[in-house]
C-alpha positions as a printed NumPy array, in Angstrom:
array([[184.478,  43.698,  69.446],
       [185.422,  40.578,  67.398],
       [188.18 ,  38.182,  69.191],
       [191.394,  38.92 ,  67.345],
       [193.503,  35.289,  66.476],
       [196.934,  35.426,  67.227],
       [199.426,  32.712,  67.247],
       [202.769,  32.484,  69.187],
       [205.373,  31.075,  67.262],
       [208.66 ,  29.662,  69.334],
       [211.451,  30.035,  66.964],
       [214.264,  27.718,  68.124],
       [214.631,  23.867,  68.572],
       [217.764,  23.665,  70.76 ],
       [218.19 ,  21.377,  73.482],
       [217.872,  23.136,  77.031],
       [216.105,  26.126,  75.43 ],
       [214.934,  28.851,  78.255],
       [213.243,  30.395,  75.697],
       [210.413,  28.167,  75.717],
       [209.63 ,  29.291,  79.115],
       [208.874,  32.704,  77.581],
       [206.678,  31.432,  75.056],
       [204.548,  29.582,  77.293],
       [204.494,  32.283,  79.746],
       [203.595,  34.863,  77.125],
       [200.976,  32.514,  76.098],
       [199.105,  32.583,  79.586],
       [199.288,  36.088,  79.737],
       [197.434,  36.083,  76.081],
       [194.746,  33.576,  77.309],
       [194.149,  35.533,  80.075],
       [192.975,  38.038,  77.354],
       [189.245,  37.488,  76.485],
       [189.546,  39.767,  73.116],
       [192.377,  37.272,  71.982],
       [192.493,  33.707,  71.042],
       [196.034,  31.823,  70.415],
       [197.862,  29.301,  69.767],
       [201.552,  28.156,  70.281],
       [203.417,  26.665,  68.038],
       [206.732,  25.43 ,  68.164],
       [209.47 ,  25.114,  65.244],
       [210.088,  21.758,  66.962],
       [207.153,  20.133,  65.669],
       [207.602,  20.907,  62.092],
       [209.482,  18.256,  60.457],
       [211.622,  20.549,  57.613],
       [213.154,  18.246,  54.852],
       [216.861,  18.828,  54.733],
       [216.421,  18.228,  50.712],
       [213.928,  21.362,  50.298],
       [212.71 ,  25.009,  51.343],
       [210.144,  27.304,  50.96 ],
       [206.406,  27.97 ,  50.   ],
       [206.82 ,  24.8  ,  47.651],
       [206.145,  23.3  ,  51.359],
       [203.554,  24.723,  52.632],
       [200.845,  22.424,  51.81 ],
       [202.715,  19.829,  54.327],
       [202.202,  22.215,  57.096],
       [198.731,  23.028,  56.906],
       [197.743,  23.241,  60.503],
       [200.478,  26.101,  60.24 ],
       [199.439,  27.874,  57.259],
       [195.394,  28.274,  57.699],
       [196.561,  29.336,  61.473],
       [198.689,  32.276,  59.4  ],
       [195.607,  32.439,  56.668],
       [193.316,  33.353,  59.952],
       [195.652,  35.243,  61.963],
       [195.369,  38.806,  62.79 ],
       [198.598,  38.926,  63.832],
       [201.543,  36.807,  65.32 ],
       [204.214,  36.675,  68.227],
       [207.898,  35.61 ,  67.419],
       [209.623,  34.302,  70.449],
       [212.784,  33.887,  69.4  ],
       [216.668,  33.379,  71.604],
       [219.742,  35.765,  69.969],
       [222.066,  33.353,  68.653],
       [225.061,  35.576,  67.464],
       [223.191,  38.496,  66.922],
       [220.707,  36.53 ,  65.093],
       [217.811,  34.233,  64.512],
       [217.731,  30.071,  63.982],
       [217.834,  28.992,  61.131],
       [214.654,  26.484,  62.034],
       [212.827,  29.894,  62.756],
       [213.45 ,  31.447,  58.979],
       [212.963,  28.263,  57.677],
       [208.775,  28.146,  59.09 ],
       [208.795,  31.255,  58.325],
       [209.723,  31.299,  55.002],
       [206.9  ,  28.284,  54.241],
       [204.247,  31.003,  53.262],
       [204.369,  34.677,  52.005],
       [200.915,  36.699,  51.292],
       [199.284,  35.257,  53.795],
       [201.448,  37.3  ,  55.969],
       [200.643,  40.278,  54.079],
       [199.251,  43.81 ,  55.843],
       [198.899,  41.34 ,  59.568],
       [200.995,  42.891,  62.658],
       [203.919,  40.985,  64.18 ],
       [205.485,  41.725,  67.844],
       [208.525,  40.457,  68.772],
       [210.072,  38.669,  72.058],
       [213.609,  38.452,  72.229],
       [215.16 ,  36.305,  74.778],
       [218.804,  36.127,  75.612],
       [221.184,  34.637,  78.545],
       [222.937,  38.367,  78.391],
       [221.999,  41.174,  79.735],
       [220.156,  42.797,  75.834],
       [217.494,  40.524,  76.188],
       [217.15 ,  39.704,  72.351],
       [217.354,  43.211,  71.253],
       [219.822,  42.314,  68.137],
       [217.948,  39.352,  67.08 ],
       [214.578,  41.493,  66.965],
       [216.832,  43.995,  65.466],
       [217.964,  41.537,  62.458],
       [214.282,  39.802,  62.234],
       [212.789,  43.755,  61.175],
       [213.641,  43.25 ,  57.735],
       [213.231,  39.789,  57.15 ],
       [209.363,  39.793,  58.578],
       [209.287,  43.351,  56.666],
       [209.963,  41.706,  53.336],
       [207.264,  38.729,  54.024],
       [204.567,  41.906,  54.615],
       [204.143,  41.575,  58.113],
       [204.123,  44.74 ,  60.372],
       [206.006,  45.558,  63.178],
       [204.5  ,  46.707,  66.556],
       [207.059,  49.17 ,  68.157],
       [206.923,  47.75 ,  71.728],
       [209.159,  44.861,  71.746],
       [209.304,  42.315,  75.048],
       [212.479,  41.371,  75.866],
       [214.043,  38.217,  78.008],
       [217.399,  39.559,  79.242],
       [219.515,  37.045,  81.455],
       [216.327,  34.596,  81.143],
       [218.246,  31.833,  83.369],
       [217.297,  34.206,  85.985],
       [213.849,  35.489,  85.249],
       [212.09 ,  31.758,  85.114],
       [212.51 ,  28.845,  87.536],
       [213.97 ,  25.505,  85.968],
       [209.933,  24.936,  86.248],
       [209.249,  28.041,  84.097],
       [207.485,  30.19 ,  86.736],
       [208.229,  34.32 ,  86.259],
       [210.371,  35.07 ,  88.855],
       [209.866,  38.662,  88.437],
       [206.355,  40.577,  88.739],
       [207.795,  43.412,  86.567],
       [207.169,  41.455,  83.52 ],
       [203.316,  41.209,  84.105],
       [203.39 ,  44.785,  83.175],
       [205.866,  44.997,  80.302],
       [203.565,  42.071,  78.703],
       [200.384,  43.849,  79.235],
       [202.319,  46.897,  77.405],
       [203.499,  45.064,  74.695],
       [199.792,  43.052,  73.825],
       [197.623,  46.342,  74.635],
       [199.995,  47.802,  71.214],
       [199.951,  44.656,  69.414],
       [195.812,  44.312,  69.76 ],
       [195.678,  48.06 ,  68.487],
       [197.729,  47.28 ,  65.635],
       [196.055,  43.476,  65.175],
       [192.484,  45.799,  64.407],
       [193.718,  48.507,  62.771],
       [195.069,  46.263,  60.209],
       [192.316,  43.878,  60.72 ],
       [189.996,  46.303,  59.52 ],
       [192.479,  47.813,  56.952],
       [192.082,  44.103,  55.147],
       [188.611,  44.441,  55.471],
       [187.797,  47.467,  54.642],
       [190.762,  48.864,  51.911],
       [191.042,  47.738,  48.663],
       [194.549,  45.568,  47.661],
       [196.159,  43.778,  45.557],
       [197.814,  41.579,  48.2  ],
       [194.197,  40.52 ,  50.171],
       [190.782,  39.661,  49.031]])
């Protein structure tokens, strides 16, 4: 079968952030994957005016948006920060809208509690909903993430080997369904 493209997308630019120990585990685990290729990016490296927001923008992002043009799908690591998501995350996101359209999206959540990002993946559902992405139903989640990584970043805990596998064996079905969906079903929102 074709090789699906997927990107990870880390959605915070704090100081100190354990989250980005997630991503780029997450990211090994996906390049371990022969039937998926990927790509992290980081809401770090994009250098949002202060002066300006959305799609108007996306043209000064373009390694970002013909990633999201290609994608079959995309991961969304992102840290609960008050029951919700960074602003920096929304902001990326929020660059481009129908080339999100009918493509799956999975969701990490990563917290220092004991939910592991639940609420934040619960408020991203109908933001990423609204941009036409759709949502796999298994979710991964980073509870008490100080504990599961090394300062390093090494998983300190096997169990998440198979909780990953889980989560990318449902996102790959729903990467191809919709894949071929695009491909194959007439719409207004795709070519």
């Amino acid at each position: 079968m074709d090789q699906l493209n997927i990107p990870v997308l880390l959605g915070t630019n704090r100081k100190q952030r354990k989250s980005v120990f997630a991503a780029r585990w997450l990211v090994g685990e996906v390049e371990k994957r022969p039937e998926i290729r990927t790509r992290l990016f980081d809401v770090a490296d994009f250098n949002l005016p202060h002066d300006d927001y959305g799609q108007e923008l996306k043209d000064r992002f373009p390694e970002w948006k013909d990633a999201i043009i290609q994608a079959d799908g995309l991961v969304i690591v992102s840290p609960e920060y008050n029951h919700g998501y960074p602003g920096s995350l929304k902001a990326v996101l929020d660059l481009l809208l129908r080339e999100y359209v009918h493509k799956a999206v999975a969701f990490v959540g990563v917290s220092a509690g004991p939910w592991g990002g639940a609420r934040v993946i619960e408020a991203m559902v109908p933001m990423v909903r609204e941009l036409g992405l759709a949502v796999t139903f298994t979710d991964l989640n980073f509870p008490s993430v100080q504990k599961v990584f090394d300062e390093q970043g090494k998983l300190l805990d096997s169990a998440f080997e198979k909780r990953a596998a889980a989560f990318l064996d449902e996102l790959v079905w729903m990467s191809r369904v919709l894949k071929w969906g695009r491909a194959n079903v007439p719409s207004k929102f795709h070519g």
